[in-house]
PDB file of C-alpha atoms (C1' of nucleotides) in Angstrom:
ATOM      1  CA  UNK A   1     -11.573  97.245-139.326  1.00  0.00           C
ATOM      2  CA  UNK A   2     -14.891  97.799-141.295  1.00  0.00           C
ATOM      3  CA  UNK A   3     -17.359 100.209-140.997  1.00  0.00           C
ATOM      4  CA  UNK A   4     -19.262  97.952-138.979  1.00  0.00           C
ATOM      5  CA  UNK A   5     -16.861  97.873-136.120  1.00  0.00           C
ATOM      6  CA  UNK A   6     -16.321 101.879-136.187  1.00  0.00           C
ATOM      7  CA  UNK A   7     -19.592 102.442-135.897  1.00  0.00           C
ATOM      8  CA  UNK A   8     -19.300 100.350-132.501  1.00  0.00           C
ATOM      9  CA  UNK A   9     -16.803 102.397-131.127  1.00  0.00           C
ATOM     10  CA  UNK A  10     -19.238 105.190-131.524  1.00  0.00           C
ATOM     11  CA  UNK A  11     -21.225 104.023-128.454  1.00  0.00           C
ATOM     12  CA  UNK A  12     -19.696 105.273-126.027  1.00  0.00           C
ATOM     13  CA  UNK A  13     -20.636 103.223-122.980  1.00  0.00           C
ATOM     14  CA  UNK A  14     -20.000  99.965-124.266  1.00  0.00           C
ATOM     15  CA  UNK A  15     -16.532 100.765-125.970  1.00  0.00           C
ATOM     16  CA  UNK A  16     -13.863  99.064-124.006  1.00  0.00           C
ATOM     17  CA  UNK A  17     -10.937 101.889-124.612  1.00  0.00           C
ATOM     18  CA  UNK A  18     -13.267 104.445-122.901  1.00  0.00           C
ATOM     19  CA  UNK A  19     -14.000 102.440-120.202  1.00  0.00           C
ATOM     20  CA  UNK A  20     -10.264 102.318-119.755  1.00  0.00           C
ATOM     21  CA  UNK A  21      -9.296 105.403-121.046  1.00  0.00           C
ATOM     22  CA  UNK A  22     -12.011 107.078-118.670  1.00  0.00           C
ATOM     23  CA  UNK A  23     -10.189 105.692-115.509  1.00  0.00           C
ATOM     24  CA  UNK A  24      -6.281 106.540-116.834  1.00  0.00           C
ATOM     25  CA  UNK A  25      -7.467 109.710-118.631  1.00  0.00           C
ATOM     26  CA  UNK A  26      -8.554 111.023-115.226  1.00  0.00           C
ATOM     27  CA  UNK A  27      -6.003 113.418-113.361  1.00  0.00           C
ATOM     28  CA  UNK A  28      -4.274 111.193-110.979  1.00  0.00           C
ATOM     29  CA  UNK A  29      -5.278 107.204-111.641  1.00  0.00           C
ATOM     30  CA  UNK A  30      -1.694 107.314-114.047  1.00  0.00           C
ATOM     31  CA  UNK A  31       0.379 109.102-110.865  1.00  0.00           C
ATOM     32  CA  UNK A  32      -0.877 107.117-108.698  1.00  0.00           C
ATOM     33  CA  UNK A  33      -0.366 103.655-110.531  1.00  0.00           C
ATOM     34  CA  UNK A  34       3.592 104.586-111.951  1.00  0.00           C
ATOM     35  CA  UNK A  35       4.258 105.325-108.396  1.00  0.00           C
ATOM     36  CA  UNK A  36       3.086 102.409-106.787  1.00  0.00           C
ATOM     37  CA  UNK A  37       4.495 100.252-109.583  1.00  0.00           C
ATOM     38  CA  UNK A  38       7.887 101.905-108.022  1.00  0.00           C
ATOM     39  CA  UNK A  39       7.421 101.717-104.729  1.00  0.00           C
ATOM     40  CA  UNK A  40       5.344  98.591-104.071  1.00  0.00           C
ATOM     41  CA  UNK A  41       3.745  99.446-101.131  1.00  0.00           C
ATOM     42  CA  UNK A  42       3.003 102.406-100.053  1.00  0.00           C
ATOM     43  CA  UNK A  43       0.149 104.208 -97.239  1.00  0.00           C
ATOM     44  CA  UNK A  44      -2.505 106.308 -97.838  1.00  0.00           C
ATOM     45  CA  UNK A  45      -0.013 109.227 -96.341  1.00  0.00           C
ATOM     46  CA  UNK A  46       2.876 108.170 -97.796  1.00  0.00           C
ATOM     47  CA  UNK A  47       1.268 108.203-101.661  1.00  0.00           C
ATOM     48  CA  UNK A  48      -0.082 111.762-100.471  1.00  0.00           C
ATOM     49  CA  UNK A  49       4.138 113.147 -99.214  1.00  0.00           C
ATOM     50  CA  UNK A  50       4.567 111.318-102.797  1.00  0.00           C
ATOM     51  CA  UNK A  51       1.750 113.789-104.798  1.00  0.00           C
ATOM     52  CA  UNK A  52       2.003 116.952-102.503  1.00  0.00           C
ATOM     53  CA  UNK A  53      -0.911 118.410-104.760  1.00  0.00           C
ATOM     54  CA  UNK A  54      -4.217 116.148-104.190  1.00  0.00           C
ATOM     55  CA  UNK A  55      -6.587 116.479-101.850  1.00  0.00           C
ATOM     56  CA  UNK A  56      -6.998 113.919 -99.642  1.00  0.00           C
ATOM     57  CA  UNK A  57      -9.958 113.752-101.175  1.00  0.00           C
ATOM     58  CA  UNK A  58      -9.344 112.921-104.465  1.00  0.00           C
ATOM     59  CA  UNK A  59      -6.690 110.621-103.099  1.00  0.00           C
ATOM     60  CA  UNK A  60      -9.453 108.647-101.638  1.00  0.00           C
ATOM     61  CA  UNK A  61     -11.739 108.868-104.619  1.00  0.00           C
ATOM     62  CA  UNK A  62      -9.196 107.505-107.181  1.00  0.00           C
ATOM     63  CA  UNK A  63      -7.886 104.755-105.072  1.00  0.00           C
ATOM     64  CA  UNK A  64     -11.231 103.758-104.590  1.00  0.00           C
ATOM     65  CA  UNK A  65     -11.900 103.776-108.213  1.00  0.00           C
ATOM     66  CA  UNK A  66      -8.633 101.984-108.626  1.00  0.00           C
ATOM     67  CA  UNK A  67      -9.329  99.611-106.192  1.00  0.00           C
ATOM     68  CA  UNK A  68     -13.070  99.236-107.774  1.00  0.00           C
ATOM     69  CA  UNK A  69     -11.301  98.275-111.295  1.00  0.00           C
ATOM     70  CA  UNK A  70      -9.281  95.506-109.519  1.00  0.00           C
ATOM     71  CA  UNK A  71      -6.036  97.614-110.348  1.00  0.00           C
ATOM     72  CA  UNK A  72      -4.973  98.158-107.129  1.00  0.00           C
ATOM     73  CA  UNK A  73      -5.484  96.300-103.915  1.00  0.00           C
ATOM     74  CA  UNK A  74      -6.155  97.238-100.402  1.00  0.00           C
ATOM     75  CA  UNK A  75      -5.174  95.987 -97.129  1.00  0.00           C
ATOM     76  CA  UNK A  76      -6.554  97.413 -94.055  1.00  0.00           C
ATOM     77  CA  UNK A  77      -4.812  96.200 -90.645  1.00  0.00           C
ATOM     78  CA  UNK A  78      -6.965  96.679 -87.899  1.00  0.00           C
ATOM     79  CA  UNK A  79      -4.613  99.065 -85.483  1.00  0.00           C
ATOM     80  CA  UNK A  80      -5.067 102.277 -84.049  1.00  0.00           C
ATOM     81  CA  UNK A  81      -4.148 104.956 -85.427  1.00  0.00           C
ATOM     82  CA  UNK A  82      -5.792 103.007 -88.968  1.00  0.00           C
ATOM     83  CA  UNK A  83      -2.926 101.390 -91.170  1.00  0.00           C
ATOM     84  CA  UNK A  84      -4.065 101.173 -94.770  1.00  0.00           C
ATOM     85  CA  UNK A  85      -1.646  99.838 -97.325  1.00  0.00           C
ATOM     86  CA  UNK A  86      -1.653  99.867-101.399  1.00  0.00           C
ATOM     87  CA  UNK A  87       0.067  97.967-103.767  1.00  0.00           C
ATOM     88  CA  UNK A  88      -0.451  97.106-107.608  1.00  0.00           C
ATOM     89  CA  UNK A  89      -2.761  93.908-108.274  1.00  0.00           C
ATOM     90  CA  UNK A  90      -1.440  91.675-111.478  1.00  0.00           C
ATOM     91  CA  UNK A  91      -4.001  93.733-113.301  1.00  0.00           C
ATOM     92  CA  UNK A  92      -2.549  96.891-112.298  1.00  0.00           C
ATOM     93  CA  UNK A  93       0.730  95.443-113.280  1.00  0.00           C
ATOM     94  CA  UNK A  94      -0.428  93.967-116.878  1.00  0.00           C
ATOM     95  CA  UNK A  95      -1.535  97.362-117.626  1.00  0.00           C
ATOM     96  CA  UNK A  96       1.546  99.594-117.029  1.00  0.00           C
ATOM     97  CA  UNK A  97       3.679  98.413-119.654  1.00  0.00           C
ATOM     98  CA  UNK A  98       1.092  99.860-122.066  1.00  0.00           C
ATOM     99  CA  UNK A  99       1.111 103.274-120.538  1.00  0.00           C
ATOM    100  CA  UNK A 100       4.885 103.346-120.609  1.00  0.00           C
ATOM    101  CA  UNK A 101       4.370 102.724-124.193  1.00  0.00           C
ATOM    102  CA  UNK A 102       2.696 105.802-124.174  1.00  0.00           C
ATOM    103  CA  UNK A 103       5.028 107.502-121.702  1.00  0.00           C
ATOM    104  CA  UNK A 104       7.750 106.986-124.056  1.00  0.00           C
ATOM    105  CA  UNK A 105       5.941 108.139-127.121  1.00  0.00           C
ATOM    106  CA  UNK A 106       4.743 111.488-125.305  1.00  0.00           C
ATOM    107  CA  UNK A 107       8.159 111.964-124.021  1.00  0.00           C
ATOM    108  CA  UNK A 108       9.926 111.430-127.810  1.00  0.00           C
ATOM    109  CA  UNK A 109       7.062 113.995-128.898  1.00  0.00           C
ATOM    110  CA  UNK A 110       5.913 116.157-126.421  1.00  0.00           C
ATOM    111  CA  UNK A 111       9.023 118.674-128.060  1.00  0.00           C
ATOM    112  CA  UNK A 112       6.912 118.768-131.208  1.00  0.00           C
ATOM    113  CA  UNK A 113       3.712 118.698-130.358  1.00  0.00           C
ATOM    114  CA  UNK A 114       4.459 122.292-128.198  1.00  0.00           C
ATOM    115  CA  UNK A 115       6.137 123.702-131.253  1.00  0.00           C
ATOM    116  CA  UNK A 116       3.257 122.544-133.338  1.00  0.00           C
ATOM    117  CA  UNK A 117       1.009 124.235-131.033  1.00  0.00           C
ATOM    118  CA  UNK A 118       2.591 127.022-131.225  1.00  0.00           C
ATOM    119  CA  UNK A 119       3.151 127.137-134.887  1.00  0.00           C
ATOM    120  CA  UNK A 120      -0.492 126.965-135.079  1.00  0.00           C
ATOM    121  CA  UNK A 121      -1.403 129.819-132.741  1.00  0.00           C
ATOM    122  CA  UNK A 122       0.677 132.043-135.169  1.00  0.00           C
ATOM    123  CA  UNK A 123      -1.124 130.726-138.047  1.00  0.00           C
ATOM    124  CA  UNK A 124      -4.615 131.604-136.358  1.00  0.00           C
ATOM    125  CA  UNK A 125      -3.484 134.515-135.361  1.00  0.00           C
ATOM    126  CA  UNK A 126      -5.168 134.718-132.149  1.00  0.00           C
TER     127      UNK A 126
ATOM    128  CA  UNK B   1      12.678 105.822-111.130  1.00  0.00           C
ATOM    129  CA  UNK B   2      13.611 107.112-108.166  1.00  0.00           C
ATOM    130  CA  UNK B   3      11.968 109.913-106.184  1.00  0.00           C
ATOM    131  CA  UNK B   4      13.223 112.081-107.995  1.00  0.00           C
ATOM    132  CA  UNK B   5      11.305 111.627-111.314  1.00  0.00           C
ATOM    133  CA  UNK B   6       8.372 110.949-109.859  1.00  0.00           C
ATOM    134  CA  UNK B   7       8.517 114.593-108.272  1.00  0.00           C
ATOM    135  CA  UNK B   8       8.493 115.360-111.809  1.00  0.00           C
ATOM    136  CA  UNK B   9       5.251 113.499-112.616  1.00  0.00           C
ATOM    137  CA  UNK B  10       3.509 115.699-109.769  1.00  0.00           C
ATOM    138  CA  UNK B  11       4.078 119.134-111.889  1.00  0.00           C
ATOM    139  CA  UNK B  12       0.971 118.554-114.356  1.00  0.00           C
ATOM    140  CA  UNK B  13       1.940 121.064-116.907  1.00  0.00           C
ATOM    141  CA  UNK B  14       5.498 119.588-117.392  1.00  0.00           C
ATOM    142  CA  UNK B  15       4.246 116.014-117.806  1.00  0.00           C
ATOM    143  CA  UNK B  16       4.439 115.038-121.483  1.00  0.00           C
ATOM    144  CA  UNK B  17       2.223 112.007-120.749  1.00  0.00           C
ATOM    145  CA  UNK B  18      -0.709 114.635-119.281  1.00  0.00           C
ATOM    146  CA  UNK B  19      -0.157 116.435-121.786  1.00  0.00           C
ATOM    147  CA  UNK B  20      -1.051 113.686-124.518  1.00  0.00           C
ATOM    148  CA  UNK B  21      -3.352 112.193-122.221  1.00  0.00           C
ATOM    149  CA  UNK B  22      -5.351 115.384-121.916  1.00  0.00           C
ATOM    150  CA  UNK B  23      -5.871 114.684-125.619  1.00  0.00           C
ATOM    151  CA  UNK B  24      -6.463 111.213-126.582  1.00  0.00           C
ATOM    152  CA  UNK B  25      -8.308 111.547-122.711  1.00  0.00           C
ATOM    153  CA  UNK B  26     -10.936 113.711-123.835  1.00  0.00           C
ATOM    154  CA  UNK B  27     -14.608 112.311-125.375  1.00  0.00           C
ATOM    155  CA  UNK B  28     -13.854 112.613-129.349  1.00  0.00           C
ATOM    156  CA  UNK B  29      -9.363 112.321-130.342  1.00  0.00           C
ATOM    157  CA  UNK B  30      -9.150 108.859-129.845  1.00  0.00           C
ATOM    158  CA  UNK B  31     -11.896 107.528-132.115  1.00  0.00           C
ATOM    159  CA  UNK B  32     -11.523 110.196-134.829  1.00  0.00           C
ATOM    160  CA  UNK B  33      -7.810 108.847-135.206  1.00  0.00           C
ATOM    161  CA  UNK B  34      -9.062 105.095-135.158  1.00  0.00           C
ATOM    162  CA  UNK B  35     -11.415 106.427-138.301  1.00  0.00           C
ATOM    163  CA  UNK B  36      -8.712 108.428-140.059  1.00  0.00           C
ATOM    164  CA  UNK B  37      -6.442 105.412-139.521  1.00  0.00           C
ATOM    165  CA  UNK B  38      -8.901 103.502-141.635  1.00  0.00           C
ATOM    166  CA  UNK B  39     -10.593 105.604-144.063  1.00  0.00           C
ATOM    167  CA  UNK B  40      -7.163 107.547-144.821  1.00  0.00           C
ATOM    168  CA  UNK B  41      -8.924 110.483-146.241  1.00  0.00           C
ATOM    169  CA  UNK B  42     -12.199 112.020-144.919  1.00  0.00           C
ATOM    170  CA  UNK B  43     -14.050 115.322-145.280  1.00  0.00           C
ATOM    171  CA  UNK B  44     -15.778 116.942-142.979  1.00  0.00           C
ATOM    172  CA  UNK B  45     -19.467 115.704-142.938  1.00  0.00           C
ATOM    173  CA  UNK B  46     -17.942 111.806-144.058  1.00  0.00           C
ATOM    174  CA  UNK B  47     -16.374 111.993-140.183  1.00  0.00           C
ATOM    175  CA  UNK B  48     -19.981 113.781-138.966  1.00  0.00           C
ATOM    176  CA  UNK B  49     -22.082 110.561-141.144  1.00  0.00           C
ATOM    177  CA  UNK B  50     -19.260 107.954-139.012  1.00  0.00           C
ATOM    178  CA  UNK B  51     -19.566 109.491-135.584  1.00  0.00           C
ATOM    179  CA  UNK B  52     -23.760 110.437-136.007  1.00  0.00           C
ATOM    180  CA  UNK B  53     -23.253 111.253-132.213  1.00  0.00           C
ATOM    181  CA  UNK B  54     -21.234 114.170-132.219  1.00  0.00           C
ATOM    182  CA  UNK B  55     -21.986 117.742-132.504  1.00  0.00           C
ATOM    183  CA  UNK B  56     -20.401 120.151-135.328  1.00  0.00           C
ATOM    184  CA  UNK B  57     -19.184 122.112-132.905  1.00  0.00           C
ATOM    185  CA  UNK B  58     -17.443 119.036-131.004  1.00  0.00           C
ATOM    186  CA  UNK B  59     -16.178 117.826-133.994  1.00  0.00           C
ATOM    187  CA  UNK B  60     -14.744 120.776-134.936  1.00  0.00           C
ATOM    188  CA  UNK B  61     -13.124 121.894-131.757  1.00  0.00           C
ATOM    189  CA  UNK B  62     -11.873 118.310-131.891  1.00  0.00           C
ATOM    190  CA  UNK B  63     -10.076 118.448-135.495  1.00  0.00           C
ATOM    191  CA  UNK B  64      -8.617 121.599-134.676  1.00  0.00           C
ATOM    192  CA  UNK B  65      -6.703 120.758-131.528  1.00  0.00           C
ATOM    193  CA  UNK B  66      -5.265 117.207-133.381  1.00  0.00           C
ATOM    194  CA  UNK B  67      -4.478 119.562-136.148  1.00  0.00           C
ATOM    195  CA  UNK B  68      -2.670 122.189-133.427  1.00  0.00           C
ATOM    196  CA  UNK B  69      -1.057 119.252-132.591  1.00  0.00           C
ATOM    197  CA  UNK B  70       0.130 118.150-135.785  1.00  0.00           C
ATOM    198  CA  UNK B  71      -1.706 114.606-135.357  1.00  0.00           C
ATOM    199  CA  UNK B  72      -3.907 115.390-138.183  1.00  0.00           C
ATOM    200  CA  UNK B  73      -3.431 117.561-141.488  1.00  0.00           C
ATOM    201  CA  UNK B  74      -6.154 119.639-142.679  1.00  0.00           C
ATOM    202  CA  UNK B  75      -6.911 120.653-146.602  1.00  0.00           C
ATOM    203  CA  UNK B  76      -8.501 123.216-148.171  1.00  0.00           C
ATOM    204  CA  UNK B  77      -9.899 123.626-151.648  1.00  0.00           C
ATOM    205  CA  UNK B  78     -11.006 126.543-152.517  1.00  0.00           C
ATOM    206  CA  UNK B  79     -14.243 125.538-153.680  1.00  0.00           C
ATOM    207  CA  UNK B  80     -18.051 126.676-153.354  1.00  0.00           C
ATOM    208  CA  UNK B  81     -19.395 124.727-151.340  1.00  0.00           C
ATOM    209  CA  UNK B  82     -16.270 124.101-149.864  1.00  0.00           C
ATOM    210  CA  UNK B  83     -14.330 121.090-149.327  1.00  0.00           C
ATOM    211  CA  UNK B  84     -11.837 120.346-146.796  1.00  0.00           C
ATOM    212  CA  UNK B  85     -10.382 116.668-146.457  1.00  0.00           C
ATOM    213  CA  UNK B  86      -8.723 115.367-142.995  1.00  0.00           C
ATOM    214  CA  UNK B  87      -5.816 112.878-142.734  1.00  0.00           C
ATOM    215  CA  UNK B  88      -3.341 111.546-139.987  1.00  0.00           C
ATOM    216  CA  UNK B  89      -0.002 112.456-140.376  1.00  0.00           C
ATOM    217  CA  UNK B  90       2.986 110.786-139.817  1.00  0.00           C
ATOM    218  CA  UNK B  91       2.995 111.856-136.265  1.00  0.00           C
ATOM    219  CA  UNK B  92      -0.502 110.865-136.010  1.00  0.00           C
ATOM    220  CA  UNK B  93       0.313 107.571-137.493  1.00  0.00           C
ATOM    221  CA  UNK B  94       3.089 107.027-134.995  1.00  0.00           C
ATOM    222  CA  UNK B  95       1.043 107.514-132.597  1.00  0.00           C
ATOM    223  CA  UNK B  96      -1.474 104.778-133.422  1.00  0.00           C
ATOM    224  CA  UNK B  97       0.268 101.777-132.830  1.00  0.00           C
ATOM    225  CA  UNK B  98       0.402 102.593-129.231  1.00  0.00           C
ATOM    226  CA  UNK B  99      -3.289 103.324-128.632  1.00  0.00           C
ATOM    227  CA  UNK B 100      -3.827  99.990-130.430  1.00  0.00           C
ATOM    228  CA  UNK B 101      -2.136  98.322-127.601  1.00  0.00           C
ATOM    229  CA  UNK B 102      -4.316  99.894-124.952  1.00  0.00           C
ATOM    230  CA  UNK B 103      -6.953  98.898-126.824  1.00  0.00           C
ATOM    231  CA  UNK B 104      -6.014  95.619-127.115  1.00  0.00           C
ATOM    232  CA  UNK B 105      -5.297  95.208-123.180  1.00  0.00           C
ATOM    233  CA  UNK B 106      -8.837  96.870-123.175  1.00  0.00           C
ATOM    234  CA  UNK B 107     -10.642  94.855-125.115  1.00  0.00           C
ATOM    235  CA  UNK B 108      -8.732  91.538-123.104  1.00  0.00           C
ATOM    236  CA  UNK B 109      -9.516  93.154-119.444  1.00  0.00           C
ATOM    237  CA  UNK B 110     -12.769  94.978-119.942  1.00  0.00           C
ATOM    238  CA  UNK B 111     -14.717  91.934-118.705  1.00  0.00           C
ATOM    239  CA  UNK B 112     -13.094  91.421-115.741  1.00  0.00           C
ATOM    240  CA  UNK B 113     -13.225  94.858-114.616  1.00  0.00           C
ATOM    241  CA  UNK B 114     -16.599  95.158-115.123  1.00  0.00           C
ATOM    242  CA  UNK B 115     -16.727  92.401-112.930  1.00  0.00           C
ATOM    243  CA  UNK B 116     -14.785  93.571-110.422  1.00  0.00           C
ATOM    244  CA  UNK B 117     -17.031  96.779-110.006  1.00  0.00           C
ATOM    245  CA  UNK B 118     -20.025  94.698-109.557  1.00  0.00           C
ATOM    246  CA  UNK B 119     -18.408  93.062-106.933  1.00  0.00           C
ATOM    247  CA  UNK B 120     -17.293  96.301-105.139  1.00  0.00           C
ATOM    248  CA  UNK B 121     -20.407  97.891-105.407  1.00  0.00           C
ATOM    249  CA  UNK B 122     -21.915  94.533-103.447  1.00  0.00           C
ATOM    250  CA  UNK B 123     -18.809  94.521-101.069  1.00  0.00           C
ATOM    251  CA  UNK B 124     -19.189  98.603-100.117  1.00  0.00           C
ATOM    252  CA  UNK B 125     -23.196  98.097 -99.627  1.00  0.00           C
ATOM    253  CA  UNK B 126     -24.628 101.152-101.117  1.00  0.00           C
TER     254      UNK B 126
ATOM    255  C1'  DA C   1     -35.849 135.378-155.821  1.00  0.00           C
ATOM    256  C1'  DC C   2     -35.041 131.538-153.277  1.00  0.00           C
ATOM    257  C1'  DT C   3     -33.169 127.230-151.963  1.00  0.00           C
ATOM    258  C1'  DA C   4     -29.447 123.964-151.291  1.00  0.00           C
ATOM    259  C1'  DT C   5     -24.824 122.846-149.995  1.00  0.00           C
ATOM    260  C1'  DT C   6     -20.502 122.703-146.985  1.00  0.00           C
ATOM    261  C1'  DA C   7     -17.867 123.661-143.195  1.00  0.00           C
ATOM    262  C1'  DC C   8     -17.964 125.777-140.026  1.00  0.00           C
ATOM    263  C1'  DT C   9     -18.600 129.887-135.680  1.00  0.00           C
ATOM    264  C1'  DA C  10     -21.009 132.261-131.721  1.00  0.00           C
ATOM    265  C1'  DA C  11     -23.577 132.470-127.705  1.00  0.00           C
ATOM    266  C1'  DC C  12     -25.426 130.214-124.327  1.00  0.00           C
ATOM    267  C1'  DT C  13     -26.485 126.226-121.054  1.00  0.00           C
ATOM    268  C1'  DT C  14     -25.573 121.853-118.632  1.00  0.00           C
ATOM    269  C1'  DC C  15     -23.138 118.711-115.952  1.00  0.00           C
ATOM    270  C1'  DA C  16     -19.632 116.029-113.891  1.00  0.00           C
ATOM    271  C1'  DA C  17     -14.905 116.192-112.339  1.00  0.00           C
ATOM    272  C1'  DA C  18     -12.162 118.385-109.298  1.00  0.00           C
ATOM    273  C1'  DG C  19     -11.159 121.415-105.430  1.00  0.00           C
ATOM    274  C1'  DT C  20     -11.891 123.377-100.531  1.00  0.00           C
ATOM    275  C1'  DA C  21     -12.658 123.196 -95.872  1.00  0.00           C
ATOM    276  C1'  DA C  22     -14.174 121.128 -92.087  1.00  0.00           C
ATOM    277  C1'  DG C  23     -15.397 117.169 -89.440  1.00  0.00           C
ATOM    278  C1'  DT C  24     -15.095 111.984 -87.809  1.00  0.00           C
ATOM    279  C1'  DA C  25     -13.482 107.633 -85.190  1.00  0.00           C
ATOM    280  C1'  DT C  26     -10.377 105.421 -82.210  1.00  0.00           C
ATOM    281  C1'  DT C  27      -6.749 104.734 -79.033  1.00  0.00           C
ATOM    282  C1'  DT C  28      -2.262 105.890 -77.082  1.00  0.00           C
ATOM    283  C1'  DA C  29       0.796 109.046 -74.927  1.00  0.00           C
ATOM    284  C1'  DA C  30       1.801 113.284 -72.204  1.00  0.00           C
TER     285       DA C  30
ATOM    286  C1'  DT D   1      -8.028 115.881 -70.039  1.00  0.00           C
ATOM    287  C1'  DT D   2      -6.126 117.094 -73.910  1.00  0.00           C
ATOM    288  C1'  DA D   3      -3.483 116.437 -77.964  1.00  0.00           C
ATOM    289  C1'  DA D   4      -1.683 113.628 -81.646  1.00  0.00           C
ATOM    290  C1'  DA D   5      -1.940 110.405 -85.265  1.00  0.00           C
ATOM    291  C1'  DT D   6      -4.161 108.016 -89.449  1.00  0.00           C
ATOM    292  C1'  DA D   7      -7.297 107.461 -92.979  1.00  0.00           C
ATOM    293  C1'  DC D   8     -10.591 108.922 -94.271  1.00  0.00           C
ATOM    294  C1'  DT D   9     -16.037 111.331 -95.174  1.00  0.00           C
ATOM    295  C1'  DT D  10     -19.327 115.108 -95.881  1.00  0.00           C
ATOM    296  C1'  DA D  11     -21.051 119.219 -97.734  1.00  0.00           C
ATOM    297  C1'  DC D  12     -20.358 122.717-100.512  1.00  0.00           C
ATOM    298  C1'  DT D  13     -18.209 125.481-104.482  1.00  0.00           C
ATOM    299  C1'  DT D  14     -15.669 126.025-108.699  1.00  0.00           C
ATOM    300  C1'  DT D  15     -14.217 124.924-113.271  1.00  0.00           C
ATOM    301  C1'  DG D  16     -14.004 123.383-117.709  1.00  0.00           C
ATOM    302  C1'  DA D  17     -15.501 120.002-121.066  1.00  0.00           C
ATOM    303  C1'  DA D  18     -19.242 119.053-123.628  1.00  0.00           C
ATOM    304  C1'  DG D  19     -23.830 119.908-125.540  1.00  0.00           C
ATOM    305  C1'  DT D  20     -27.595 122.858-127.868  1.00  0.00           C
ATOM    306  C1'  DT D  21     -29.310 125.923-131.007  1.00  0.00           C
ATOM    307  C1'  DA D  22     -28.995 129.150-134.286  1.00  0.00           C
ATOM    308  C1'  DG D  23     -26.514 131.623-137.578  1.00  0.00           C
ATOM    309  C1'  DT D  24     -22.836 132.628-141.427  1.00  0.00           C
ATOM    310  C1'  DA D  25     -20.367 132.887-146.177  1.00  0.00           C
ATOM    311  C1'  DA D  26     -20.305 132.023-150.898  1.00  0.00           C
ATOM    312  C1'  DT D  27     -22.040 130.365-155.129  1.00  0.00           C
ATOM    313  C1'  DA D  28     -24.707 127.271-158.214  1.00  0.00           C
ATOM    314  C1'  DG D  29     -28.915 125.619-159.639  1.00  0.00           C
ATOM    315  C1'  DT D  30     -34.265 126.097-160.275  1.00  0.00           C
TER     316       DT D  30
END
DNA sequence: ACTATTACTAACTTCAAAGTAAGTATTTAA
DNA sequence: TTAAATACTTACTTTGAAGTTAGTAATAGT
C-alpha cells in the first residue's frame, strides 16, 4: 500500500470498510446476524425473546438496514396475526466467518486489553 | 452455540467483540492502524499531513484510547519542540491481519450492496 | 521582543444514533 | 363487543461521538 491508496481511505464515504464497518459497528447488526446464523430462521418476536434489551424499534430499524444491505432476507406470509420470518442471505453468510475472525481475536484479547486499560488509567492518574 | 451463549452476547459490557468493535467501530482506529501498519513509525503531525481530515483533538483522543489499549505505543523525547513518534505494537499488529480480511470481503461485496440499497430504496417507495 | 514550532488540552457546539412511549392494522376467539 | 396477538410505525427525547475554535508550554532563532 502506497501513499496513494491511504490517502483514499481518508474519504470517508467512498471507503468500502466504513461502509461495512458502519453497518457491523452499529449496536445490534453483529447480535442480530450471529444469532440468526444459529438459528436459521427466526420471527420478528422470537429474535426480540432472543435480545431481551432492544426496542422493538431498533429491532425494526436494523433488520431493515440488514435487509437493505442484502444480508438478511425477509419473508412476509400474508396471515393474520402478520407472520414475518428472517434468515441469513449467502451474503449474510459469506460475511460471518470474518467477524468470527474477529470474535476470536477479541475473545483471546479482550483479558489484555482491560488490564491495559487499566494500567493506563494508573499511569494518567485520573 | 446454543442459547446459552448467545444470552451472553445480549450483556453489551461483557462482550469482548463490542468491546473491540466499539473501537475499530468508531470514525478514526481503523485507518490510523492501516497507516501505522505501513509507515511503521509516525509522529504526530506526519499522521495529521496523512489523514488532512481529522481534527487534533480527534486525532488525539484517537491515539490515546489505541494506546490505553495497548494497540499502539507512544514515545516521548524530551525535546523542544517536542517529538513524540507512534507505532503498532505487537498486539496491534496481531490485530491487523483480521481487519485485512474484512476489508477484503469489503472491498469484494461493496458493489453489490450498494446495489442492493438502491434497489430497496425503489422497492420501499420513499 | 517577538515569532515559529510541536503536540497537544479545554470549552463549547452539533448531530446522528439510540432509547422511550404510545399508537396502528387486521382478524380470530371468547 | 371486547380482548388478544403480531409486527410493526410515529413522534419525541436523550446521549455520546465528533467537530470547532482557541489556547498552552517550552525553547530556539531573528
Amino acid at each position: 500500500m502506497e501513499k496513494e491508496n491511504l490517502k483514499k481511505y481518508s474519504n470517508v464515504e467512498e471507503c468500502p470498510v466504513r461502509n461495512v464497518l458502519d453497518r457491523i459497528g452499529d449496536k445490534w447488526s453483529l447480535l442480530i446476524l450471529l444469532i440468526l446464523e444459529e438459528e436459521k430462521v427466526l420471527r420478528f418476536n422470537e429474535l426480540h425473546n432472543y435480545i431481551v434489551s432492544i426496542s422493538q424499534k431498533m429491532l425494526s430499524v436494523t433488520l431493515k438496514s440488514l435487509e437493505a444491505d442484502g444480508l438478511v432476507k425477509r419473508t412476509i406470509y400474508p396471515q393474520v396475526p402478520p407472520k414475518v420470518e428472517y434468515e441469513l442471505t449467502e451474503r449474510g453468510s459469506s460475511l460471518l466467518p470474518h467477524i468470527h475472525s474477529l470474535v476470536a481475536w477479541s475473545k483471546d484479547n479482550i483479558g489484555d486489553i482491560k488490564q491495559s486499560r487499566k494500567d493506563y488509567e494508573l499511569v494518567s492518574q485520573k
